[in-house]
Amino acid sequence: MSGSYQRDLALAVEAVRAAARVCAAVQQRLVTAETLEKRDRSPVTVADFASQAIVCQRLLAELPSDAVVGEEDAGVLRSGSQPALLEAVVRELAAEVPGPPSAEDALRWIDRGGADASGGRYWTLDPIDGTKGFLRGDQYAVALALLEECEVVLGVLACPNLPDGQGGRGAVFTAVRGQGAQVLPLGSGTKQGRPVRVARVQRAAQARLCESVESGHSDQDRSARIAAALGIRSEPLRIDSQCKYAAVARGDASIYLRMPTRKDYEEKVWDHAAGMLVVEEAGGRVTDVEGRKLDFRRGRTLVANRGVVATCGSIHDEVLAAIAKVQEEPC
Ligand code: AMP
Ligand code: MG
């Protein structure tokens, strides 16, 4: 592993904090009962584009040769079909980038995220992970990870609505391979984090399980059967986004199950890279539902994997055995 990644880490934390400030402002201002009722996705669309633009702008300024594999691209904004959307994105950016930024700046920064995930060094970015949670006013995350030779070496997760564990709200989880995981407050410029460790749980029956709020993203019936097989009686904790990885990393839960709902769904690299490293560096384990290591060598998706299991580590094999047992049962 090259270097200690301190500069990359400081830059990544600053970038997700700036992106999260814009997302939080948009969530407060634009996600209303009315947008929810109309199923109007425009708030999340504005925040998604602005978040990707800010993170890419920060990375481009300091690390111009690094590639970024982001979830969004500026195609729809470039097409000219939604001028009001582009204007809104530029307006949100003005709060966080020196400028004022132009529409062309916004498009250029967003499209910096259009790299292919291949070897070498690149970042993965989910500008708003958990868009459904964002729209409900619930949990979401800005997730940024650095990969070298297809291994995740650094991950940061900004979780604006997660309790910070000290009576406040909003936390940034960070991890560098081999250097442990930390949590910092989201709001201040504090650089010094507190160490994050998974819970000490010896038997899965004592574990709290977490999963997606959305039953379309994870098979909740199957995880209920797995929980029953493990002797878990407590209700699952349902959280949107990679905040689930944060929950396991700091011991709010000890199992995160993501059970496939469809045979053909391929998990996206930006939905897991940062969260996986945060759990691993907090002392936990992350595999797919068949016990394979998550394989980031296949481009933008985890095509060689099925689903995800993250645990505090000590109970991982027990959880995998229960999954295998339940998979064999008829539905
Ligand atoms: P979560 O908040 O954990 O439910 O996950 C949100 C993520 O689920 C989004 O970023 C999507 O990329 C991803 N997603 C969308 N459809 C599916 C699906 N059918 N199975 C698993 N994940 C999905
Ligand atoms: Mg996502």
Short mmCIF file of C-alpha atoms and ligand atoms in Angstrom, two decimals:
data_model
loop_
_atom_site.label_atom_id
_atom_site.label_comp_id
_atom_site.label_asym_id
_atom_site.label_seq_id
_atom_site.Cartn_x
_atom_site.Cartn_y
_atom_site.Cartn_z
CA MET A 1 0.00 0.00 0.00
CA SER A 2 1.45 3.35 -0.96
CA GLY A 3 1.50 6.38 1.34
CA SER A 4 -0.53 7.00 4.43
CA TYR A 5 -3.44 8.64 2.57
CA GLN A 6 -3.65 11.54 5.05
CA ARG A 7 -3.98 14.16 2.32
CA ASP A 8 -6.56 12.09 0.42
CA LEU A 9 -8.53 11.57 3.61
CA ALA A 10 -8.60 15.25 4.55
CA LEU A 11 -9.70 16.15 1.04
CA ALA A 12 -12.40 13.45 0.98
CA VAL A 13 -13.80 14.53 4.35
CA GLU A 14 -13.94 18.17 3.28
CA ALA A 15 -15.61 17.22 -0.02
CA VAL A 16 -18.38 15.08 1.52
CA ARG A 17 -19.00 17.66 4.24
CA ALA A 18 -19.53 20.35 1.57
CA ALA A 19 -21.77 18.04 -0.48
CA ALA A 20 -23.76 17.06 2.62
CA ARG A 21 -24.34 20.71 3.54
CA VAL A 22 -26.00 21.27 0.17
CA CYS A 23 -28.02 18.04 0.41
CA ALA A 24 -29.22 18.93 3.92
CA ALA A 25 -30.24 22.43 2.83
CA VAL A 26 -32.17 21.04 -0.14
CA GLN A 27 -33.81 18.37 2.02
CA GLN A 28 -34.95 21.00 4.53
CA ARG A 29 -36.19 23.46 1.95
CA LEU A 30 -37.63 21.31 -0.80
CA VAL A 31 -38.73 17.99 0.63
CA THR A 32 -42.20 18.89 1.81
CA ALA A 33 -45.46 17.04 2.31
CA GLU A 34 -46.45 18.37 -1.10
CA THR A 35 -43.44 16.97 -2.99
CA LEU A 36 -43.88 13.68 -1.17
CA GLU A 37 -47.54 13.48 -2.12
CA LYS A 38 -46.89 14.33 -5.76
CA ARG A 39 -43.98 11.88 -5.80
CA ASP A 40 -41.99 14.79 -7.13
CA ARG A 41 -38.36 13.73 -7.36
CA SER A 42 -36.99 17.15 -8.26
CA PRO A 43 -35.44 17.91 -4.83
CA VAL A 44 -33.35 14.75 -4.90
CA THR A 45 -32.40 15.36 -8.54
CA VAL A 46 -31.12 18.86 -7.79
CA ALA A 47 -29.21 17.67 -4.72
CA ASP A 48 -27.80 14.60 -6.52
CA PHE A 49 -26.30 16.69 -9.32
CA ALA A 50 -25.05 19.42 -6.99
CA SER A 51 -23.49 16.87 -4.62
CA GLN A 52 -21.63 15.10 -7.45
CA ALA A 53 -20.48 18.46 -8.87
CA ILE A 54 -19.09 19.63 -5.52
CA VAL A 55 -17.18 16.43 -4.77
CA CYS A 56 -15.74 16.31 -8.30
CA GLN A 57 -14.83 20.02 -8.18
CA ARG A 58 -12.89 19.45 -4.94
CA LEU A 59 -11.11 16.35 -6.27
CA LEU A 60 -10.32 18.00 -9.61
CA ALA A 61 -8.79 21.04 -7.90
CA GLU A 62 -6.40 19.00 -5.73
CA LEU A 63 -5.95 15.71 -7.58
CA PRO A 64 -6.47 16.50 -11.27
CA SER A 65 -5.25 13.15 -12.56
CA ASP A 66 -7.58 11.01 -10.38
CA ALA A 67 -10.59 9.43 -12.13
CA VAL A 68 -14.05 9.48 -10.52
CA VAL A 69 -16.72 6.83 -11.04
CA GLY A 70 -19.91 8.60 -10.00
CA GLU A 71 -23.51 7.54 -10.19
CA GLU A 72 -24.71 10.60 -12.12
CA ASP A 73 -23.92 12.04 -15.57
CA ALA A 74 -24.90 15.43 -16.95
CA GLY A 75 -26.62 14.08 -20.10
CA VAL A 76 -30.11 15.26 -19.24
CA LEU A 77 -28.80 18.68 -18.14
CA ARG A 78 -26.76 19.07 -21.33
CA SER A 79 -29.75 18.18 -23.50
CA GLY A 80 -31.34 21.55 -22.72
CA SER A 81 -34.66 19.90 -21.94
CA GLN A 82 -34.62 21.01 -18.28
CA PRO A 83 -33.17 24.51 -18.04
CA ALA A 84 -34.82 25.17 -14.66
CA LEU A 85 -33.13 22.08 -13.20
CA LEU A 86 -29.70 23.22 -14.42
CA GLU A 87 -30.33 26.69 -12.99
CA ALA A 88 -31.30 25.18 -9.64
CA VAL A 89 -28.14 23.05 -9.55
CA VAL A 90 -25.94 26.09 -10.27
CA ARG A 91 -27.76 28.04 -7.54
CA GLU A 92 -27.06 25.29 -4.97
CA LEU A 93 -23.40 25.09 -6.04
CA ALA A 94 -22.87 28.80 -5.49
CA ALA A 95 -23.01 28.22 -1.73
CA GLU A 96 -20.01 25.87 -1.78
CA VAL A 97 -17.69 26.75 -4.65
CA PRO A 98 -15.81 29.97 -5.20
CA GLY A 99 -17.13 31.61 -8.19
CA PRO A 100 -19.84 32.18 -8.93
CA PRO A 101 -19.95 28.94 -10.93
CA SER A 102 -21.40 28.89 -14.45
CA ALA A 103 -23.71 26.28 -15.96
CA GLU A 104 -20.73 25.03 -17.97
CA ASP A 105 -18.70 24.59 -14.75
CA ALA A 106 -21.54 22.53 -13.25
CA LEU A 107 -21.79 20.27 -16.31
CA ARG A 108 -18.02 19.79 -16.46
CA TRP A 109 -17.74 18.88 -12.79
CA ILE A 110 -20.67 16.44 -12.92
CA ASP A 111 -19.18 14.73 -15.98
CA ARG A 112 -15.85 14.35 -14.20
CA GLY A 113 -17.68 11.50 -12.49
CA GLY A 114 -18.07 9.60 -15.76
CA ALA A 115 -14.86 7.56 -15.66
CA ASP A 116 -14.78 3.81 -16.16
CA ALA A 117 -13.91 1.71 -13.15
CA SER A 118 -10.69 0.06 -14.23
CA GLY A 119 -7.30 -0.58 -12.66
CA GLY A 120 -5.03 2.10 -11.26
CA ARG A 121 -6.32 4.70 -8.88
CA TYR A 122 -9.90 6.03 -8.93
CA TRP A 123 -12.67 7.25 -6.66
CA THR A 124 -16.23 5.94 -6.48
CA LEU A 125 -18.98 8.37 -5.55
CA ASP A 126 -22.62 8.03 -4.65
CA PRO A 127 -23.66 11.69 -4.36
CA ILE A 128 -26.87 10.74 -2.53
CA ASP A 129 -27.13 7.14 -1.49
CA GLY A 130 -30.64 6.31 -0.29
CA THR A 131 -32.62 8.73 -2.46
CA LYS A 132 -35.89 7.28 -1.16
CA GLY A 133 -34.81 8.04 2.40
CA PHE A 134 -33.78 11.54 1.34
CA LEU A 135 -37.26 12.15 -0.09
CA ARG A 136 -38.96 10.87 3.04
CA GLY A 137 -36.81 13.19 5.16
CA ASP A 138 -35.03 10.13 6.58
CA GLN A 139 -31.52 8.71 6.30
CA TYR A 140 -29.21 9.08 3.31
CA ALA A 141 -25.46 9.29 2.82
CA VAL A 142 -22.82 10.87 0.61
CA ALA A 143 -20.40 8.01 -0.05
CA LEU A 144 -16.88 8.44 -1.43
CA ALA A 145 -14.18 5.78 -1.67
CA LEU A 146 -10.69 5.55 -3.13
CA LEU A 147 -9.61 2.38 -4.94
CA GLU A 148 -6.13 1.32 -5.96
CA GLU A 149 -5.72 -1.69 -8.21
CA CYS A 150 -9.39 -2.52 -7.56
CA GLU A 151 -8.98 -2.64 -3.76
CA VAL A 152 -10.76 -0.11 -1.57
CA VAL A 153 -8.09 1.78 0.39
CA LEU A 154 -10.09 4.71 1.80
CA GLY A 155 -13.76 5.35 2.45
CA VAL A 156 -15.81 8.23 3.83
CA LEU A 157 -19.53 8.31 4.54
CA ALA A 158 -21.32 11.53 5.40
CA CYS A 159 -24.58 10.70 7.18
CA PRO A 160 -26.38 14.02 7.75
CA ASN A 161 -29.37 12.65 9.67
CA LEU A 162 -27.72 9.96 11.77
CA PRO A 163 -27.45 10.74 15.49
CA ASP A 164 -23.80 11.55 16.18
CA GLY A 165 -23.78 9.57 19.44
CA GLN A 166 -23.21 12.74 21.48
CA GLY A 167 -26.69 14.22 21.42
CA GLY A 168 -26.32 15.89 18.03
CA ARG A 169 -27.13 14.93 14.47
CA GLY A 170 -24.87 14.29 11.50
CA ALA A 171 -21.67 12.25 11.37
CA VAL A 172 -18.84 11.48 8.98
CA PHE A 173 -17.41 7.96 9.15
CA THR A 174 -13.92 7.46 7.76
CA ALA A 175 -11.66 4.49 7.18
CA VAL A 176 -8.21 3.95 5.73
CA ARG A 177 -7.10 0.40 5.02
CA GLY A 178 -4.96 -0.81 7.91
CA GLN A 179 -5.51 2.37 9.95
CA GLY A 180 -8.93 1.79 11.57
CA ALA A 181 -12.24 3.62 11.34
CA GLN A 182 -13.22 6.92 12.91
CA VAL A 183 -16.26 9.13 13.31
CA LEU A 184 -16.25 12.92 13.16
CA PRO A 185 -19.07 15.40 13.62
CA LEU A 186 -20.53 16.40 10.26
CA GLY A 187 -21.05 20.04 11.07
CA SER A 188 -17.78 21.46 12.30
CA GLY A 189 -14.38 21.54 10.70
CA THR A 190 -13.04 19.14 13.35
CA LYS A 191 -10.32 16.95 11.90
CA GLN A 192 -9.83 14.76 14.96
CA GLY A 193 -12.17 11.79 14.97
CA ARG A 194 -13.11 9.22 17.59
CA PRO A 195 -12.33 5.56 16.92
CA VAL A 196 -15.26 3.41 15.83
CA ARG A 197 -15.52 -0.27 16.81
CA VAL A 198 -18.12 -2.93 16.11
CA ALA A 199 -20.13 -4.38 19.00
CA ARG A 200 -18.79 -7.41 20.89
CA VAL A 201 -21.36 -10.08 20.18
CA GLN A 202 -20.53 -13.75 20.64
CA ARG A 203 -23.75 -15.35 19.37
CA ALA A 204 -25.92 -14.13 16.51
CA ALA A 205 -29.03 -14.59 18.69
CA GLN A 206 -27.93 -11.50 20.64
CA ALA A 207 -27.42 -9.42 17.51
CA ARG A 208 -29.53 -6.59 16.16
CA LEU A 209 -30.13 -6.96 12.43
CA CYS A 210 -30.48 -4.07 10.00
CA GLU A 211 -31.73 -3.96 6.44
CA SER A 212 -33.17 -1.63 3.78
CA VAL A 213 -36.39 0.23 4.37
CA GLU A 214 -37.27 -0.61 0.76
CA SER A 215 -38.44 -4.19 0.29
CA GLY A 216 -37.58 -3.84 -3.40
CA HIS A 217 -33.88 -3.48 -2.49
CA SER A 218 -33.58 -6.40 -0.08
CA ASP A 219 -35.78 -9.45 0.45
CA GLN A 220 -37.21 -8.73 3.89
CA ASP A 221 -39.19 -11.98 4.10
CA ARG A 222 -36.02 -13.96 3.61
CA SER A 223 -34.08 -11.95 6.18
CA ALA A 224 -36.92 -12.52 8.67
CA ARG A 225 -36.47 -16.26 8.14
CA ILE A 226 -32.70 -15.96 8.54
CA ALA A 227 -33.19 -13.95 11.74
CA ALA A 228 -35.56 -16.63 13.05
CA ALA A 229 -33.03 -19.36 12.18
CA LEU A 230 -30.41 -17.43 14.17
CA GLY A 231 -32.73 -17.06 17.17
CA ILE A 232 -32.96 -13.25 16.83
CA ARG A 233 -36.15 -11.97 18.42
CA SER A 234 -35.74 -8.20 18.13
CA GLU A 235 -37.32 -6.33 15.23
CA PRO A 236 -34.95 -5.39 12.39
CA LEU A 237 -33.61 -1.87 12.27
CA ARG A 238 -34.63 -0.49 8.86
CA ILE A 239 -32.38 2.27 7.55
CA ASP A 240 -31.88 3.69 4.08
CA SER A 241 -28.47 3.96 2.45
CA GLN A 242 -24.95 3.06 3.57
CA CYS A 243 -25.90 4.38 7.02
CA LYS A 244 -26.48 0.63 7.59
CA TYR A 245 -22.73 0.04 7.31
CA ALA A 246 -22.19 2.91 9.76
CA ALA A 247 -24.72 1.31 12.14
CA VAL A 248 -22.78 -1.98 12.11
CA ALA A 249 -19.41 -0.21 12.38
CA ARG A 250 -20.38 1.56 15.59
CA GLY A 251 -22.44 -1.24 17.11
CA ASP A 252 -26.01 0.08 16.68
CA ALA A 253 -26.54 -3.21 14.84
CA SER A 254 -24.32 -6.24 14.36
CA ILE A 255 -25.72 -7.68 11.12
CA TYR A 256 -26.58 -5.94 7.85
CA LEU A 257 -28.32 -8.23 5.38
CA ARG A 258 -28.92 -7.30 1.77
CA MET A 259 -30.74 -10.28 0.31
CA PRO A 260 -31.20 -10.17 -3.48
CA THR A 261 -34.75 -9.54 -4.68
CA ARG A 262 -33.97 -10.35 -8.32
CA LYS A 263 -31.59 -12.76 -10.01
CA ASP A 264 -30.30 -10.18 -12.46
CA TYR A 265 -29.60 -7.24 -10.12
CA GLU A 266 -25.94 -6.23 -9.97
CA GLU A 267 -24.92 -4.23 -6.90
CA LYS A 268 -23.21 -0.94 -7.79
CA VAL A 269 -19.65 -0.27 -6.60
CA TRP A 270 -20.54 3.19 -5.21
CA ASP A 271 -23.25 1.63 -3.02
CA HIS A 272 -20.71 -0.48 -1.09
CA ALA A 273 -17.06 0.59 -1.43
CA ALA A 274 -16.98 3.20 1.35
CA GLY A 275 -19.33 1.37 3.71
CA MET A 276 -17.50 -1.93 3.35
CA LEU A 277 -14.17 -0.41 4.39
CA VAL A 278 -15.72 1.43 7.34
CA VAL A 279 -17.10 -1.88 8.70
CA GLU A 280 -13.89 -3.82 8.01
CA GLU A 281 -11.71 -1.18 9.66
CA ALA A 282 -14.07 -1.08 12.65
CA GLY A 283 -13.32 -4.78 13.16
CA GLY A 284 -16.20 -6.32 11.19
CA ARG A 285 -16.47 -8.53 8.12
CA VAL A 286 -18.18 -7.98 4.77
CA THR A 287 -18.93 -10.60 2.10
CA ASP A 288 -21.71 -11.46 -0.29
CA VAL A 289 -24.50 -13.83 0.76
CA GLU A 290 -22.41 -16.82 -0.34
CA GLY A 291 -19.37 -15.74 1.68
CA ARG A 292 -17.33 -14.32 -1.19
CA LYS A 293 -15.23 -11.17 -0.77
CA LEU A 294 -16.78 -8.20 -2.62
CA ASP A 295 -15.03 -8.10 -5.98
CA PHE A 296 -14.29 -4.59 -7.24
CA ARG A 297 -12.37 -5.82 -10.31
CA ARG A 298 -15.42 -5.98 -12.58
CA GLY A 299 -16.11 -2.32 -13.39
CA ARG A 300 -19.14 -0.37 -12.18
CA THR A 301 -20.97 -3.31 -10.63
CA LEU A 302 -20.23 -6.20 -8.28
CA VAL A 303 -21.21 -8.67 -10.99
CA ALA A 304 -19.32 -11.55 -9.35
CA ASN A 305 -21.27 -11.17 -6.09
CA ARG A 306 -24.83 -11.73 -4.89
CA GLY A 307 -26.24 -9.49 -2.17
CA VAL A 308 -24.20 -8.34 0.81
CA VAL A 309 -23.67 -9.45 4.42
CA ALA A 310 -21.85 -7.19 6.87
CA THR A 311 -21.38 -8.20 10.49
CA CYS A 312 -19.35 -7.40 13.58
CA GLY A 313 -17.09 -10.30 12.50
CA SER A 314 -17.34 -12.83 15.33
CA ILE A 315 -20.75 -14.10 14.11
CA HIS A 316 -20.12 -13.87 10.38
CA ASP A 317 -19.75 -17.59 9.72
CA GLU A 318 -22.83 -18.33 11.82
CA VAL A 319 -24.83 -15.82 9.75
CA LEU A 320 -23.55 -17.28 6.45
CA ALA A 321 -24.52 -20.78 7.60
CA ALA A 322 -28.06 -19.58 8.45
CA ILE A 323 -28.35 -17.92 5.04
CA ALA A 324 -27.27 -21.15 3.33
CA LYS A 325 -29.79 -23.12 5.36
CA VAL A 326 -32.67 -20.76 4.56
CA GLN A 327 -31.69 -20.60 0.86
CA GLU A 328 -32.21 -24.35 0.66
CA GLU A 329 -35.72 -24.13 2.08
CA PRO A 330 -38.59 -23.77 -0.37
CA CYS A 331 -40.09 -20.24 -0.33
P1 AMP B 1 -30.92 1.13 0.36
O1 AMP B 1 -31.04 2.55 0.80
O2 AMP B 1 -29.99 0.31 1.16
O3 AMP B 1 -32.25 0.47 0.15
O4 AMP B 1 -30.19 1.15 -1.02
C1 AMP B 1 -30.27 2.17 -1.96
C2 AMP B 1 -29.61 1.67 -3.21
O5 AMP B 1 -30.28 0.52 -3.67
C3 AMP B 1 -29.65 2.62 -4.36
O6 AMP B 1 -28.49 3.40 -4.36
C4 AMP B 1 -29.71 1.72 -5.57
O7 AMP B 1 -28.51 1.77 -6.30
C5 AMP B 1 -29.90 0.33 -5.00
N1 AMP B 1 -30.92 -0.51 -5.65
C6 AMP B 1 -31.83 -0.17 -6.58
N2 AMP B 1 -32.57 -1.26 -6.95
C7 AMP B 1 -32.08 -2.31 -6.25
C8 AMP B 1 -32.41 -3.71 -6.18
N3 AMP B 1 -33.39 -4.23 -6.92
N4 AMP B 1 -31.69 -4.49 -5.34
C9 AMP B 1 -30.70 -3.96 -4.58
N5 AMP B 1 -30.37 -2.65 -4.59
C10 AMP B 1 -31.04 -1.83 -5.41
MG MG B 2 -26.88 4.48 -3.95
#
